[in-house]
């Protein structure tokens, strides 16, 4: 093998500029016992925790390149469930930021998540129309509920009725499911438009749902008991609800919203007292569900006001509780922009906190005091707004010392610290920024606007010191001259203008410090719109990319025509010239990058580089290697000498708009439609092209499942597992088959020779430990799918080993039971028809029943022994353990703090 050229790898440093994604929701989270201060939001493929008080990011949860679509904190605030666009649900520990488990639940994006009251079960809804209930403790799926015919919009557990899930969908239906029977026992079909949200209020007394109109439907939920069954009128309830449903759900009325448009979100606090909703306008409406005592007080007060003579005919109806008695409208919260999502938190002192995310990439926290009876004014506590651009960044540039990054968006220019990725300055440009460039010295930035204006921005005060009407249309490109004494701009008005830097006296007169200005020197008039301008490093040529798909090269000194580069099928959007002025690269909307020679204008190579329009190309300083980005979101590194792709970097979730390479060549920054700025740095790790290409091929192979997407079993056409087939499940099935084969060979040899290398790698001394180790290393959520992929002869081998495993490894009884029960359930017919397996099955039943009985006895003995020890300790010490003692200590500490506070106040008064 000959010598291969080695390259240095670029690795991602971080992504910044994004505060909160518009696609996912926001949620309060408790950290270090501080409630109402921290919020968790999605930021493209990451999950961020923000401290609203100091406006800083305090935690970050990462998985892969997939976008976060929904998130939910557990009731005890210890876990965070995150749903992704590939249908996977990841469970993180909030304190350690580590992933506990992942559930491969859905075949498309997750659209809803909710925990049960204790946080032991998790229900998720997806755009694949399915609901999946997962067991957090067992770390695997329990059941898949299918019945909706459109994407799920919301799902939640009922508190008063165990194992009941309520779901809403765009198919206009609300369904009630029983997890044990895995069936829908009640469906509400009252709505004619999509149901966008449901929420259970006041301990499941009310079900509120929001649709495409301006009303919220309210349903009253009452338990069905023996006393209430005879009251049901046959004409009103034709179905026998008492035999199927444990409760009765009747329409109680509707709440008229003040806002316009459809209901987007319905959110309730943890106790179900306060309901918040918002539509397509700029306000959040709040409703308080009164307690039973308050509702009765309002009813008696209303009855006193009624005229008994006039209301005699309606007296029975008027004496019943109405929605106006049970629901109270609170002060609406006006917002500066359209709300994307929000969350509620009701404090112990009746302070309501509402945290909102907006489409314009900022977060705001509002507070409302519910103790104020009338005209309670909402207050804005904190806002996260300066940490990112309100809209997508369209252009980026590096300073000459590689320490600062400038990024421009539709309304502002921001300067970032490359080391800490924090905002240094924010400058309001008053227009759409399409090009940026640092002036030598890094004290000023040139900004080109879509209106054709050229702004000179002073970095130190963060102000626009001059606004020049440079072009009549868009100013697409600004580039410095090689001597650093001026710049050249190209615009949509078919002109290229040459400028020189001048220092002029400031507004304070002759004694004032001089400020930078631009002096117009020359103009090159062309026939088509100028999309990009570049100048060769030797100062001899200027290249201009035009809308007619050509690139024209002129002599810099005389502006005479030199060469025309034609060959692209669509306009050239971007280009760059190498450091030695020998090569020019052009990126076009036809998805190709062409490498040309500057001496004769010949095309060295045409590369089909991306799957969409190439938006930016740039050479790495002092090399013939360059980076490119495109609307397919990918960043790629190329070698212009060998015409080979070096590496593909993890790019943006949407389009990539621009990139910039630092003057020292160590850093690359890009911006895209996912509102992130992504920073990469060059490491000392060498890259060999053959190895990189092999890794990319493996990734492509791993991304496609070898056994197909569907989980099919002969004889079970309607099998609906609460999981989907993944690469992990395929690898798990391969490991089981390999384990069975190695174990069989080892046992045929007598089991006395040296251990097989695979058994040695798993640290197993015998075949039984080897099999159990392989089974236990398969992820719990992938175990069923792995067992489903096994052929029947492997299932028979596995079942034959179970009796010996059960008697020798009683510590793994739970895992063995799970495997055996699933195999029996899936392969019931062939197992029953196989007479050879009959003695094996009888042996399995005997041994497993004995092992489970021993395990149950041990757990019961330990539980009651612990209870006995607790009682003895309580009798000896005279105190109550655990929760009661903790409550008493907390109350005692509160009383002590109140006494100390009152003493301090008295002392201050005496002074």
GROMACS .gro file of N, CA and C in nm, residues 119-266:
model
  444
  119UNK      N    1  -4.526   0.888   3.863
  119UNK     CA    2  -4.410   0.892   3.775
  119UNK      C    3  -4.355   0.756   3.740
  120UNK      N    4  -4.436   0.650   3.754
  120UNK     CA    5  -4.391   0.514   3.724
  120UNK      C    6  -4.423   0.471   3.581
  121UNK      N    7  -4.522   0.534   3.522
  121UNK     CA    8  -4.560   0.502   3.384
  121UNK      C    9  -4.555   0.629   3.300
  122UNK      N   10  -4.528   0.609   3.172
  122UNK     CA   11  -4.516   0.720   3.079
  122UNK      C   12  -4.597   0.687   2.954
  123UNK      N   13  -4.684   0.780   2.915
  123UNK     CA   14  -4.762   0.762   2.793
  123UNK      C   15  -4.712   0.863   2.690
  124UNK      N   16  -4.696   0.816   2.568
  124UNK     CA   17  -4.647   0.902   2.460
  124UNK      C   18  -4.737   0.887   2.338
  125UNK      N   19  -4.760   0.998   2.272
  125UNK     CA   20  -4.838   0.999   2.148
  125UNK      C   21  -4.753   1.051   2.035
  126UNK      N   22  -4.775   1.000   1.914
  126UNK     CA   23  -4.692   1.040   1.802
  126UNK      C   24  -4.772   1.078   1.680
  127UNK      N   25  -4.700   1.123   1.579
  127UNK     CA   26  -4.762   1.157   1.452
  127UNK      C   27  -4.799   1.031   1.373
  128UNK      N   28  -4.763   0.911   1.425
  128UNK     CA   29  -4.803   0.786   1.360
  128UNK      C   30  -4.939   0.737   1.409
  129UNK      N   31  -5.014   0.822   1.480
  129UNK     CA   32  -5.152   0.797   1.525
  129UNK      C   33  -5.161   0.699   1.642
  130UNK      N   34  -5.048   0.658   1.700
  130UNK     CA   35  -5.049   0.557   1.806
  130UNK      C   36  -5.015   0.617   1.941
  131UNK      N   37  -5.062   0.548   2.046
  131UNK     CA   38  -5.024   0.578   2.184
  131UNK      C   39  -4.943   0.461   2.236
  132UNK      N   40  -4.837   0.491   2.310
  132UNK     CA   41  -4.753   0.385   2.369
  132UNK      C   42  -4.738   0.414   2.517
  133UNK      N   43  -4.771   0.316   2.599
  133UNK     CA   44  -4.754   0.326   2.744
  133UNK      C   45  -4.628   0.250   2.781
  134UNK      N   46  -4.535   0.317   2.848
  134UNK     CA   47  -4.407   0.257   2.886
  134UNK      C   48  -4.395   0.252   3.037
  135UNK      N   49  -4.325   0.149   3.085
  135UNK     CA   50  -4.299   0.132   3.228
  135UNK      C   51  -4.162   0.189   3.258
  136UNK      N   52  -4.157   0.294   3.341
  136UNK     CA   53  -4.030   0.361   3.371
  136UNK      C   54  -3.941   0.270   3.455
  137UNK      N   55  -3.999   0.194   3.547
  137UNK     CA   56  -3.920   0.107   3.635
  137UNK      C   57  -3.863  -0.011   3.556
  138UNK      N   58  -3.947  -0.074   3.476
  138UNK     CA   59  -3.903  -0.189   3.398
  138UNK      C   60  -3.822  -0.147   3.276
  139UNK      N   61  -3.830  -0.019   3.238
  139UNK     CA   62  -3.757   0.039   3.125
  139UNK      C   63  -3.793  -0.029   2.992
  140UNK      N   64  -3.919  -0.063   2.977
  140UNK     CA   65  -3.966  -0.122   2.852
  140UNK      C   66  -4.112  -0.082   2.830
  141UNK      N   67  -4.160  -0.100   2.707
  141UNK     CA   68  -4.297  -0.065   2.675
  141UNK      C   69  -4.396  -0.165   2.730
  142UNK      N   70  -4.514  -0.116   2.766
  142UNK     CA   71  -4.618  -0.205   2.817
  142UNK      C   72  -4.721  -0.241   2.710
  143UNK      N   73  -4.769  -0.140   2.638
  143UNK     CA   74  -4.871  -0.169   2.536
  143UNK      C   75  -4.875  -0.057   2.434
  144UNK      N   76  -4.924  -0.090   2.316
  144UNK     CA   77  -4.948   0.008   2.210
  144UNK      C   78  -5.098   0.017   2.186
  145UNK      N   79  -5.151   0.140   2.192
  145UNK     CA   80  -5.295   0.163   2.178
  145UNK      C   81  -5.321   0.224   2.040
  146UNK      N   82  -5.390   0.151   1.955
  146UNK     CA   83  -5.418   0.199   1.820
  146UNK      C   84  -5.569   0.214   1.802
  147UNK      N   85  -5.609   0.321   1.738
  147UNK     CA   86  -5.752   0.347   1.719
  147UNK      C   87  -5.776   0.483   1.657
  148UNK      N   88  -5.686   0.579   1.686
  148UNK     CA   89  -5.699   0.711   1.623
  148UNK      C   90  -5.657   0.702   1.477
  149UNK      N   91  -5.717   0.785   1.396
  149UNK     CA   92  -5.689   0.785   1.252
  149UNK      C   93  -5.614   0.910   1.207
  150UNK      N   94  -5.562   0.987   1.303
  150UNK     CA   95  -5.486   1.109   1.273
  150UNK      C   96  -5.384   1.129   1.385
  151UNK      N   97  -5.286   1.218   1.366
  151UNK     CA   98  -5.184   1.238   1.469
  151UNK      C   99  -5.241   1.274   1.606
  152UNK      N  100  -5.174   1.226   1.710
  152UNK     CA  101  -5.214   1.252   1.849
  152UNK      C  102  -5.172   1.394   1.885
  153UNK      N  103  -5.261   1.470   1.948
  153UNK     CA  104  -5.229   1.605   1.992
  153UNK      C  105  -5.201   1.614   2.142
  154UNK      N  106  -5.263   1.528   2.223
  154UNK     CA  107  -5.239   1.530   2.367
  154UNK      C  108  -5.281   1.396   2.427
  155UNK      N  109  -5.216   1.356   2.533
  155UNK     CA  110  -5.253   1.234   2.606
  155UNK      C  111  -5.210   1.250   2.752
  156UNK      N  112  -5.287   1.190   2.843
  156UNK     CA  113  -5.256   1.203   2.985
  156UNK      C  114  -5.322   1.088   3.062
  157UNK      N  115  -5.270   1.063   3.183
  157UNK     CA  116  -5.327   0.964   3.273
  157UNK      C  117  -5.433   1.029   3.362
  158UNK      N  118  -5.535   0.953   3.398
  158UNK     CA  119  -5.632   0.999   3.496
  158UNK      C  120  -5.579   0.966   3.635
  159UNK      N  121  -5.607   1.054   3.733
  159UNK     CA  122  -5.555   1.034   3.868
  159UNK      C  123  -5.647   0.949   3.954
  160UNK      N  124  -5.775   0.974   3.946
  160UNK     CA  125  -5.871   0.903   4.033
  160UNK      C  126  -5.899   0.762   3.984
  161UNK      N  127  -5.881   0.738   3.856
  161UNK     CA  128  -5.911   0.607   3.800
  161UNK      C  129  -5.780   0.548   3.746
  162UNK      N  130  -5.737   0.440   3.806
  162UNK     CA  131  -5.608   0.382   3.772
  162UNK      C  132  -5.611   0.319   3.633
  163UNK      N  133  -5.494   0.326   3.567
  163UNK     CA  134  -5.474   0.262   3.437
  163UNK      C  135  -5.573   0.310   3.332
  164UNK      N  136  -5.612   0.437   3.339
  164UNK     CA  137  -5.699   0.496   3.236
  164UNK      C  138  -5.622   0.612   3.171
  165UNK      N  139  -5.616   0.608   3.039
  165UNK     CA  140  -5.546   0.711   2.961
  165UNK      C  141  -5.648   0.783   2.874
  166UNK      N  142  -5.637   0.916   2.868
  166UNK     CA  143  -5.723   0.998   2.782
  166UNK      C  144  -5.636   1.055   2.671
  167UNK      N  145  -5.687   1.050   2.549
  167UNK     CA  146  -5.609   1.100   2.435
  167UNK      C  147  -5.699   1.180   2.342
  168UNK      N  148  -5.637   1.278   2.277
  168UNK     CA  149  -5.708   1.357   2.175
  168UNK      C  150  -5.627   1.354   2.047
  169UNK      N  151  -5.697   1.376   1.936
  169UNK     CA  152  -5.630   1.362   1.807
  169UNK      C  153  -5.690   1.460   1.707
  170UNK      N  154  -5.622   1.473   1.595
  170UNK     CA  155  -5.673   1.557   1.487
  170UNK      C  156  -5.790   1.493   1.414
  171UNK      N  157  -5.824   1.368   1.451
  171UNK     CA  158  -5.941   1.305   1.390
  171UNK      C  159  -6.071   1.347   1.458
  172UNK      N  160  -6.068   1.452   1.540
  172UNK     CA  161  -6.181   1.517   1.609
  172UNK      C  162  -6.234   1.434   1.726
  173UNK      N  163  -6.166   1.326   1.766
  173UNK     CA  164  -6.217   1.239   1.872
  173UNK      C  165  -6.132   1.247   1.997
  174UNK      N  166  -6.198   1.223   2.111
  174UNK     CA  167  -6.131   1.207   2.240
  174UNK      C  168  -6.161   1.065   2.287
  175UNK      N  169  -6.057   0.990   2.319
  175UNK     CA  170  -6.076   0.849   2.356
  175UNK      C  171  -6.025   0.823   2.497
  176UNK      N  172  -6.096   0.732   2.566
  176UNK     CA  173  -6.056   0.684   2.698
  176UNK      C  174  -6.012   0.539   2.682
  177UNK      N  175  -5.891   0.508   2.733
  177UNK     CA  176  -5.832   0.376   2.715
  177UNK      C  177  -5.811   0.309   2.850
  178UNK      N  178  -5.826   0.177   2.852
  178UNK     CA  179  -5.791   0.096   2.967
  178UNK      C  180  -5.661   0.022   2.935
  179UNK      N  181  -5.557   0.046   3.016
  179UNK     CA  182  -5.426  -0.013   2.987
  179UNK      C  183  -5.429  -0.164   3.005
  180UNK      N  184  -5.504  -0.211   3.105
  180UNK     CA  185  -5.504  -0.355   3.133
  180UNK      C  186  -5.563  -0.434   3.016
  181UNK      N  187  -5.676  -0.387   2.965
  181UNK     CA  188  -5.740  -0.458   2.853
  181UNK      C  189  -5.691  -0.409   2.717
  182UNK      N  190  -5.618  -0.296   2.716
  182UNK     CA  191  -5.562  -0.236   2.594
  182UNK      C  192  -5.670  -0.205   2.491
  183UNK      N  193  -5.782  -0.155   2.541
  183UNK     CA  194  -5.892  -0.121   2.450
  183UNK      C  195  -5.951   0.014   2.487
  184UNK      N  196  -6.020   0.074   2.392
  184UNK     CA  197  -6.089   0.201   2.413
  184UNK      C  198  -6.231   0.171   2.460
  185UNK      N  199  -6.268   0.223   2.578
  185UNK     CA  200  -6.401   0.194   2.631
  185UNK      C  201  -6.496   0.313   2.620
  186UNK      N  202  -6.446   0.430   2.578
  186UNK     CA  203  -6.536   0.545   2.562
  186UNK      C  204  -6.475   0.640   2.459
  187UNK      N  205  -6.559   0.695   2.374
  187UNK     CA  206  -6.514   0.791   2.273
  187UNK      C  207  -6.609   0.909   2.270
  188UNK      N  208  -6.553   1.029   2.273
  188UNK     CA  209  -6.633   1.152   2.262
  188UNK      C  210  -6.622   1.200   2.117
  189UNK      N  211  -6.736   1.208   2.049
  189UNK     CA  212  -6.738   1.246   1.907
  189UNK      C  213  -6.821   1.373   1.886
  190UNK      N  214  -6.818   1.463   1.986
  190UNK     CA  215  -6.901   1.584   1.979
  190UNK      C  216  -6.843   1.690   1.886
  191UNK      N  217  -6.714   1.682   1.854
  191UNK     CA  218  -6.649   1.793   1.785
  191UNK      C  219  -6.644   1.768   1.635
  192UNK      N  220  -6.653   1.878   1.561
  192UNK     CA  221  -6.649   1.870   1.415
  192UNK      C  222  -6.515   1.913   1.359
  193UNK      N  223  -6.428   1.966   1.443
  193UNK     CA  224  -6.295   2.008   1.399
  193UNK      C  225  -6.190   1.937   1.485
  194UNK      N  226  -6.064   1.955   1.449
  194UNK     CA  227  -5.955   1.889   1.520
  194UNK      C  228  -5.952   1.930   1.668
  195UNK      N  229  -5.925   1.833   1.753
  195UNK     CA  230  -5.907   1.860   1.896
  195UNK      C  231  -5.758   1.884   1.918
  196UNK      N  232  -5.722   2.007   1.955
  196UNK     CA  233  -5.581   2.047   1.965
  196UNK      C  234  -5.524   2.029   2.105
  197UNK      N  235  -5.609   2.005   2.203
  197UNK     CA  236  -5.556   1.987   2.339
  197UNK      C  237  -5.664   1.947   2.436
  198UNK      N  238  -5.626   1.865   2.535
  198UNK     CA  239  -5.716   1.829   2.645
  198UNK      C  240  -5.640   1.843   2.775
  199UNK      N  241  -5.713   1.867   2.882
  199UNK     CA  242  -5.651   1.874   3.014
  199UNK      C  243  -5.755   1.835   3.119
  200UNK      N  244  -5.711   1.761   3.221
  200UNK     CA  245  -5.797   1.720   3.332
  200UNK      C  246  -5.779   1.817   3.447
  201UNK      N  247  -5.890   1.868   3.500
  201UNK     CA  248  -5.886   1.970   3.603
  201UNK      C  249  -5.947   1.919   3.734
  202UNK      N  250  -5.899   1.973   3.843
  202UNK     CA  251  -5.951   1.953   3.978
  202UNK      C  252  -5.971   1.804   4.009
  203UNK      N  253  -5.860   1.732   4.006
  203UNK     CA  254  -5.860   1.590   4.043
  203UNK      C  255  -5.961   1.511   3.958
  204UNK      N  256  -5.954   1.532   3.828
  204UNK     CA  257  -6.037   1.459   3.730
  204UNK      C  258  -6.186   1.489   3.742
  205UNK      N  259  -6.224   1.603   3.799
  205UNK     CA  260  -6.365   1.639   3.802
  205UNK      C  261  -6.411   1.692   3.666
  206UNK      N  262  -6.320   1.758   3.595
  206UNK     CA  263  -6.355   1.820   3.467
  206UNK      C  264  -6.253   1.780   3.360
  207UNK      N  265  -6.302   1.767   3.239
  207UNK     CA  266  -6.218   1.749   3.121
  207UNK      C  267  -6.244   1.868   3.029
  208UNK      N  268  -6.139   1.943   3.001
  208UNK     CA  269  -6.150   2.061   2.914
  208UNK      C  270  -6.075   2.031   2.785
  209UNK      N  271  -6.138   2.061   2.673
  209UNK     CA  272  -6.071   2.038   2.545
  209UNK      C  273  -6.084   2.161   2.456
  210UNK      N  274  -5.980   2.186   2.380
  210UNK     CA  275  -5.977   2.300   2.290
  210UNK      C  276  -5.976   2.252   2.145
  211UNK      N  277  -6.053   2.318   2.060
  211UNK     CA  278  -6.067   2.279   1.920
  211UNK      C  279  -6.030   2.398   1.831
  212UNK      N  280  -6.071   2.389   1.705
  212UNK     CA  281  -6.036   2.493   1.609
  212UNK      C  282  -6.121   2.618   1.622
  213UNK      N  283  -6.225   2.617   1.708
  213UNK     CA  284  -6.306   2.737   1.725
  213UNK      C  285  -6.261   2.812   1.850
  214UNK      N  286  -6.335   2.914   1.888
  214UNK     CA  287  -6.294   3.001   1.999
  214UNK      C  288  -6.358   2.960   2.131
  215UNK      N  289  -6.409   2.839   2.140
  215UNK     CA  290  -6.470   2.792   2.265
  215UNK      C  291  -6.394   2.671   2.318
  216UNK      N  292  -6.393   2.661   2.451
  216UNK     CA  293  -6.338   2.544   2.519
  216UNK      C  294  -6.454   2.460   2.570
  217UNK      N  295  -6.459   2.334   2.529
  217UNK     CA  296  -6.565   2.244   2.575
  217UNK      C  297  -6.528   2.188   2.711
  218UNK      N  298  -6.625   2.186   2.803
  218UNK     CA  299  -6.603   2.136   2.939
  218UNK      C  300  -6.694   2.016   2.961
  219UNK      N  301  -6.634   1.906   3.010
  219UNK     CA  302  -6.709   1.784   3.041
  219UNK      C  303  -6.695   1.754   3.190
  220UNK      N  304  -6.806   1.714   3.249
  220UNK     CA  305  -6.809   1.679   3.391
  220UNK      C  306  -6.790   1.527   3.403
  221UNK      N  307  -6.695   1.487   3.488
  221UNK     CA  308  -6.667   1.345   3.509
  221UNK      C  309  -6.714   1.306   3.648
  222UNK      N  310  -6.808   1.212   3.656
  222UNK     CA  311  -6.861   1.167   3.785
  222UNK      C  312  -6.847   1.016   3.793
  223UNK      N  313  -6.797   0.964   3.905
  223UNK     CA  314  -6.781   0.818   3.919
  223UNK      C  315  -6.918   0.750   3.921
  224UNK      N  316  -6.924   0.631   3.864
  224UNK     CA  317  -7.046   0.551   3.864
  224UNK      C  318  -7.040   0.455   3.982
  225UNK      N  319  -7.134   0.470   4.074
  225UNK     CA  320  -7.145   0.380   4.189
  225UNK      C  321  -7.280   0.310   4.185
  226UNK      N  322  -7.301   0.220   4.279
  226UNK     CA  323  -7.428   0.147   4.282
  226UNK      C  324  -7.546   0.240   4.306
  227UNK      N  325  -7.520   0.349   4.380
  227UNK     CA  326  -7.629   0.442   4.411
  227UNK      C  327  -7.668   0.526   4.291
  228UNK      N  328  -7.570   0.549   4.200
  228UNK     CA  329  -7.599   0.639   4.087
  228UNK      C  330  -7.647   0.566   3.963
  229UNK      N  331  -7.633   0.435   3.960
  229UNK     CA  332  -7.673   0.361   3.839
  229UNK      C  333  -7.820   0.375   3.806
  230UNK      N  334  -7.914   0.360   3.902
  230UNK     CA  335  -8.056   0.370   3.865
  230UNK      C  336  -8.098   0.507   3.814
  231UNK      N  337  -8.018   0.611   3.838
  231UNK     CA  338  -8.059   0.746   3.800
  231UNK      C  339  -8.049   0.767   3.649
  232UNK      N  340  -7.971   0.683   3.579
  232UNK     CA  341  -7.946   0.704   3.437
  232UNK      C  342  -8.076   0.691   3.359
  233UNK      N  343  -8.105   0.790   3.279
  233UNK     CA  344  -8.225   0.788   3.195
  233UNK      C  345  -8.189   0.724   3.062
  234UNK      N  346  -8.273   0.632   3.018
  234UNK     CA  347  -8.241   0.555   2.897
  234UNK      C  348  -8.234   0.642   2.773
  235UNK      N  349  -8.320   0.743   2.766
  235UNK     CA  350  -8.322   0.828   2.647
  235UNK      C  351  -8.197   0.912   2.635
  236UNK      N  352  -8.139   0.953   2.750
  236UNK     CA  353  -8.021   1.038   2.747
  236UNK      C  354  -7.894   0.957   2.723
  237UNK      N  355  -7.883   0.838   2.784
  237UNK     CA  356  -7.765   0.755   2.771
  237UNK      C  357  -7.806   0.620   2.712
  238UNK      N  358  -7.807   0.605   2.582
  238UNK     CA  359  -7.851   0.479   2.523
  238UNK      C  360  -7.755   0.363   2.552
  239UNK      N  361  -7.620   0.392   2.566
  239UNK     CA  362  -7.530   0.282   2.593
  239UNK      C  363  -7.525   0.254   2.743
  240UNK      N  364  -7.498   0.130   2.779
  240UNK     CA  365  -7.491   0.091   2.920
  240UNK      C  366  -7.351   0.123   2.971
  241UNK      N  367  -7.332   0.246   3.015
  241UNK     CA  368  -7.201   0.293   3.059
  241UNK      C  369  -7.155   0.222   3.185
  242UNK      N  370  -7.248   0.185   3.273
  242UNK     CA  371  -7.210   0.130   3.402
  242UNK      C  372  -7.138  -0.003   3.387
  243UNK      N  373  -7.164  -0.076   3.279
  243UNK     CA  374  -7.099  -0.206   3.262
  243UNK      C  375  -6.961  -0.193   3.199
  244UNK      N  376  -6.931  -0.081   3.134
  244UNK     CA  377  -6.805  -0.066   3.063
  244UNK      C  378  -6.714   0.036   3.130
  245UNK      N  379  -6.768   0.151   3.164
  245UNK     CA  380  -6.688   0.263   3.212
  245UNK      C  381  -6.706   0.282   3.363
  246UNK      N  382  -6.598   0.314   3.435
  246UNK     CA  383  -6.611   0.340   3.578
  246UNK      C  384  -6.663   0.480   3.610
  247UNK      N  385  -6.684   0.562   3.509
  247UNK     CA  386  -6.732   0.699   3.533
  247UNK      C  387  -6.823   0.740   3.420
  248UNK      N  388  -6.894   0.849   3.443
  248UNK     CA  389  -6.983   0.906   3.343
  248UNK      C  390  -6.926   1.041   3.301
  249UNK      N  391  -6.916   1.066   3.172
  249UNK     CA  392  -6.861   1.190   3.119
  249UNK      C  393  -6.972   1.262   3.042
  250UNK      N  394  -7.020   1.374   3.098
  250UNK     CA  395  -7.131   1.447   3.037
  250UNK      C  396  -7.088   1.590   3.006
  251UNK      N  397  -7.141   1.644   2.899
  251UNK     CA  398  -7.108   1.782   2.860
  251UNK      C  399  -7.166   1.879   2.962
  252UNK      N  400  -7.080   1.964   3.019
  252UNK     CA  401  -7.124   2.060   3.120
  252UNK      C  402  -7.141   2.200   3.064
  253UNK      N  403  -7.089   2.224   2.945
  253UNK     CA  404  -7.100   2.358   2.887
  253UNK      C  405  -6.973   2.394   2.814
  254UNK      N  406  -6.954   2.522   2.790
  254UNK     CA  407  -6.835   2.568   2.718
  254UNK      C  408  -6.789   2.702   2.774
  255UNK      N  409  -6.662   2.729   2.757
  255UNK     CA  410  -6.601   2.856   2.798
  255UNK      C  411  -6.568   2.934   2.671
  256UNK      N  412  -6.615   3.056   2.664
  256UNK     CA  413  -6.588   3.140   2.548
  256UNK      C  414  -6.455   3.211   2.568
  257UNK      N  415  -6.362   3.187   2.478
  257UNK     CA  416  -6.233   3.255   2.487
  257UNK      C  417  -6.244   3.397   2.432
  258UNK      N  418  -6.159   3.483   2.485
  258UNK     CA  419  -6.155   3.621   2.436
  258UNK      C  420  -6.070   3.632   2.311
  259UNK      N  421  -5.978   3.538   2.292
  259UNK     CA  422  -5.888   3.543   2.178
  259UNK      C  423  -5.953   3.494   2.050
  260UNK      N  424  -5.882   3.514   1.942
  260UNK     CA  425  -5.930   3.475   1.810
  260UNK      C  426  -5.851   3.355   1.760
  261UNK      N  427  -5.907   3.286   1.662
  261UNK     CA  428  -5.839   3.173   1.602
  261UNK      C  429  -5.852   3.048   1.686
  262UNK      N  430  -5.789   2.942   1.640
  262UNK     CA  431  -5.800   2.813   1.708
  262UNK      C  432  -5.720   2.812   1.838
  263UNK      N  433  -5.756   2.719   1.924
  263UNK     CA  434  -5.680   2.698   2.048
  263UNK      C  435  -5.553   2.622   2.013
  264UNK      N  436  -5.440   2.674   2.054
  264UNK     CA  437  -5.313   2.610   2.023
  264UNK      C  438  -5.267   2.522   2.139
  265UNK      N  439  -5.272   2.575   2.261
  265UNK     CA  440  -5.224   2.500   2.377
  265UNK      C  441  -5.321   2.511   2.493
  266UNK      N  442  -5.336   2.402   2.568
  266UNK     CA  443  -5.407   2.400   2.695
  266UNK      C  444  -5.310   2.347   2.800
   0.00000   0.00000   0.00000
